Structure formats: structure tokens, C-alpha cells
Amino acid sequence: MLGSRHVVRLLGGTLIGRLPNSMVPVGLVLWITGSGGSLAFAGTLAALYGLASGLSQPIKGRLMDRYGQTRVSAPAVLLNAGCLASLPLIRAGEHPAAVTAMVGLAGLVTPPLEAGLRALWPTVLPDFGRRRVVQALDTGSQGLLYIAGPLLASWLATTHGPDTALAATAALGLAGTTVVLTAAPSQAWRPAPGVTERGRLMSAGLVLLFTALAGTGFTFGAMNVWAASMAGTHGQAMLCGLLPAVFSTGSFLGSLIYARRAWPGTTKSQLITTSALFLLGWAPLLAQPGPRAAFALTAIPGLFFTLIITNGFHTVDALASTSRTTEAYAWLILSVGTGQAAGTALAAALATHPDVLAALPTSGAATALTILILARSKLGPGRRLGRHRRPRQQGRPPSPNAITDSMGISAPQTSAA
């Protein structure tokens, strides 16, 4: 799949362009505290950046559906990089209001690369079976951003200074977005017919889907605080970073396993099944195992996290108008992020109650599964997932007529496929 035209460029550029999402919070904390500022102010700035970035996603997705990718992401990344690069020029201790405004603006104008990439895949890979593979790789590899990003920001700040870390973060975002926007699929992408329609985007199915995925995000947010609690309880500080890293690694491995072969059922049945397995994966952690057991067990629910999100995107394809898909993808991203923030906040408030804290990830997964089961009839008929086609090297020559892929889209058969 990585040998398919444009795939590596689009996927790699998006991952690089989204590194700032995981680097900025760490970079801001190290920059503020390194200049004598308080940790509370640094944490507020990090939260503000993430909140502004998340809440503005649907608006940017709507604009992209209306005006195209270049006209939205190009000015957005220039403003974002400019704000981040200019922060070292401001003395945080003397101008906290200016710093807060600059960070908030930088968050608001983060380019919507993830939603934009989802909108590009149908044009890059018209065959749904092949697109299923690359979307699984796309979702799974994103977990690696939250391993590599903080490590890179910390290394740059400690070896070259926090100012350099912020400047490098801005440069990476600008470089990655440029790689995507200069690719032929992004430049050729145009909003689907009917983009000017002003009908309601949200249906009952989409609302229930996004609510369920917020529960999945809640699980991820609560897990981060649970990992910190485990580190404090057992006196092993590295567990705070290792447990989320194991979860993300499991998510990446899950995407590789899922992409390797076709699985039975439709998108809807797979969404519900993987949500059930995700819940079962958290069950052993209710017993509050020791560090070694927790290290191994945390990878199990991670295996199914990618599959839930991937099938969630497929369900959006079935429920949302083709003229509003980027906006719908952005709402999905926002719902997961909102759930993650809620899980982190509630877990932090209950951090002094280890028994309750250990149950929060499971409760989030159980809530998500319950909503999906109750909403089954609202999630559409589902689409049966096929394996991607491989080029035929032998046998009867193909008919000159167009072939129809598993989505019902006609396209001429070429050797490049």
C-alpha cells in the first residue's frame, strides 16, 4: 500500500505537519517554567492551545468543504507557524496577556490536516478495499505522534533551549503542511457537488456516533491520569510515560493487523465488535495489577482503539452528505478530543481514589459500547469491507470497459492500480 502513488507523501506530510499538536504543550511548559514562570500558567497555555485547536476543527472543515484545501490550510499554517515562532520574542513574565493571546490564536489556526487527509483518500484510492487499508495505517500511526512529539520537544528544549524547541515546532508544522498542499491530489481536490447546500449536517445517527466516540476518547484521557497514579503508587516515574506509549504501540500494531487482511462483517458490525473487545481489554486492569502486568495488559485495549476510530470514519462516510464530509470528519475528531479532555479532568479530580480511578477507562469504554448498541438502527446499513485488489499479472486481458470497485465507483483499469 505504501508503494501506491501519493500515499507516502500524503501520510508522511500529514504526520510531520501534526507533530506540533503533541510538541506544543511540552514546549510551552518548558519555555514558561524555564523563564521563571509558574507551572500553573504553563499548563493553562497548553490547555488553551489544545482547546482552541479542537473547537475550531468543524469550522475549518466547513470552510475546506466550501473553498478547498489550499485556501484554508495555507493561510492557517502560516499564521500558526508565525505565532509559535514569535513567542520567544515575547517575555512571558512581563507580557502574560500577549502570550496568552498568541497561543490562543495559534491554536485556532492549526491547519485541519487530519480531516483534510481523510477527504483526500477517496480520490487517491477509489477502491474501498484499498482505502480501508490506508485509513487503518493512517489512524494507527497517529498514536506514534504522541510518543515522538513530546520526546522530540523535550530533547530540543534540553539540548538547544526552549526557544529553539518552539521554533523547530513551527518549522515542522510548516514543512509538513507544505508537503501535503503541494501534492497533486490536494491541489486538484475540489469540494463535492452540492457543497453550497445549507441543510443540517447532524442526523440522529451522527450525533449518537460522535457521543459514543467521545466515550472512547474519555477512556484514553482517563488512562493518562491512571498511568500517573500508577507511577506514584509504585514509585516508578517512568510508568507515567511508558503506559500511554504501550497503549499507542498496541494501537499501531492493531492497525497493521487490521490492514493485513479482510475481516468479516460490515462497518457497523465491526464498529460494535471492536468496541466490545476494547471494553474487554480494559477489564483485567480493574484488578489494579502491578507495574509489569499493567505494562503488558495496557497494549491489549490499544489493539482495538485504532479499529474503533477507523470504522467510525467509515460510518461517517455512510451517514454524512458528500458535500460536508470534511466537516463531519472534523466533528468526529472534536468528539474524541472532547471526551479525552473530560476523561483527563474527571480522573484528575478523582486521583486520590485509586479504586475509582482504575475503573474510569472501563466505564468510558462501557458507555461507548452501550450507545453504539442502542444506536445500531441509526448507524445506517453499513458497508461490507473487501480486501484491496492487486494488479493482475497473468490471465485474460482486462476488458476495455470500466470496472466498478466495491464502492460502486467506476474507474478505468490501469496498470498503475
Short mmCIF file of N, CA and C in Angstrom, two decimals, residues 221-244 344 347-348 351 357:
data_model
loop_
_atom_site.label_atom_id
_atom_site.label_comp_id
_atom_site.label_asym_id
_atom_site.label_seq_id
_atom_site.Cartn_x
_atom_site.Cartn_y
_atom_site.Cartn_z
N GLY A 221 -8.25 9.55 27.81
CA GLY A 221 -7.85 10.62 28.72
C GLY A 221 -7.70 10.14 30.15
N ALA A 222 -8.64 9.29 30.59
CA ALA A 222 -8.55 8.76 31.95
C ALA A 222 -7.34 7.86 32.12
N MET A 223 -6.95 7.16 31.06
CA MET A 223 -5.80 6.28 31.14
C MET A 223 -4.52 7.05 31.45
N ASN A 224 -4.37 8.25 30.91
CA ASN A 224 -3.16 9.02 31.14
C ASN A 224 -3.00 9.36 32.62
N VAL A 225 -4.10 9.73 33.28
CA VAL A 225 -4.04 10.05 34.71
C VAL A 225 -3.84 8.77 35.52
N TRP A 226 -4.50 7.69 35.10
CA TRP A 226 -4.30 6.40 35.78
C TRP A 226 -2.83 5.99 35.71
N ALA A 227 -2.18 6.22 34.58
CA ALA A 227 -0.76 5.89 34.44
C ALA A 227 0.08 6.71 35.41
N ALA A 228 -0.25 8.00 35.57
CA ALA A 228 0.47 8.84 36.52
C ALA A 228 0.25 8.36 37.94
N SER A 229 -0.98 7.91 38.24
CA SER A 229 -1.27 7.38 39.57
C SER A 229 -0.48 6.10 39.83
N MET A 230 -0.38 5.24 38.81
CA MET A 230 0.41 4.02 38.95
C MET A 230 1.87 4.36 39.22
N ALA A 231 2.38 5.38 38.54
CA ALA A 231 3.77 5.79 38.74
C ALA A 231 4.00 6.24 40.17
N GLY A 232 3.05 7.01 40.72
CA GLY A 232 3.20 7.48 42.09
C GLY A 232 3.05 6.37 43.11
N THR A 233 2.11 5.46 42.87
CA THR A 233 1.86 4.37 43.82
C THR A 233 3.05 3.44 43.93
N HIS A 234 3.68 3.14 42.80
CA HIS A 234 4.77 2.16 42.79
C HIS A 234 6.15 2.82 42.78
N GLY A 235 6.20 4.14 42.83
CA GLY A 235 7.48 4.83 42.87
C GLY A 235 8.32 4.67 41.63
N GLN A 236 7.67 4.51 40.49
CA GLN A 236 8.38 4.36 39.22
C GLN A 236 7.87 5.43 38.25
N ALA A 237 8.55 6.54 38.22
CA ALA A 237 8.09 7.70 37.45
C ALA A 237 7.95 7.40 35.97
N MET A 238 8.75 6.46 35.46
CA MET A 238 8.72 6.20 34.02
C MET A 238 7.40 5.58 33.57
N LEU A 239 6.62 5.00 34.51
CA LEU A 239 5.34 4.43 34.14
C LEU A 239 4.39 5.49 33.58
N CYS A 240 4.57 6.73 34.02
CA CYS A 240 3.72 7.82 33.57
C CYS A 240 3.77 7.98 32.05
N GLY A 241 4.92 7.76 31.46
CA GLY A 241 5.06 7.85 30.02
C GLY A 241 5.01 6.51 29.33
N LEU A 242 5.46 5.45 30.02
CA LEU A 242 5.55 4.15 29.39
C LEU A 242 4.18 3.53 29.12
N LEU A 243 3.25 3.65 30.05
CA LEU A 243 1.94 3.02 29.86
C LEU A 243 1.19 3.63 28.68
N PRO A 244 1.11 4.97 28.55
CA PRO A 244 0.49 5.51 27.33
C PRO A 244 1.24 5.12 26.06
N THR A 344 -9.62 13.16 31.23
CA THR A 344 -8.46 13.66 31.98
C THR A 344 -8.90 14.49 33.17
N ALA A 347 -10.66 12.25 35.88
CA ALA A 347 -9.66 11.39 36.52
C ALA A 347 -8.76 12.19 37.45
N ALA A 348 -8.39 13.41 37.04
CA ALA A 348 -7.55 14.25 37.90
C ALA A 348 -8.29 14.61 39.18
N ALA A 351 -8.18 11.60 41.55
CA ALA A 351 -6.86 10.98 41.63
C ALA A 351 -6.55 10.42 43.01
N LEU A 357 -10.37 5.48 40.18
CA LEU A 357 -9.55 5.90 39.06
C LEU A 357 -9.28 4.74 38.11
#
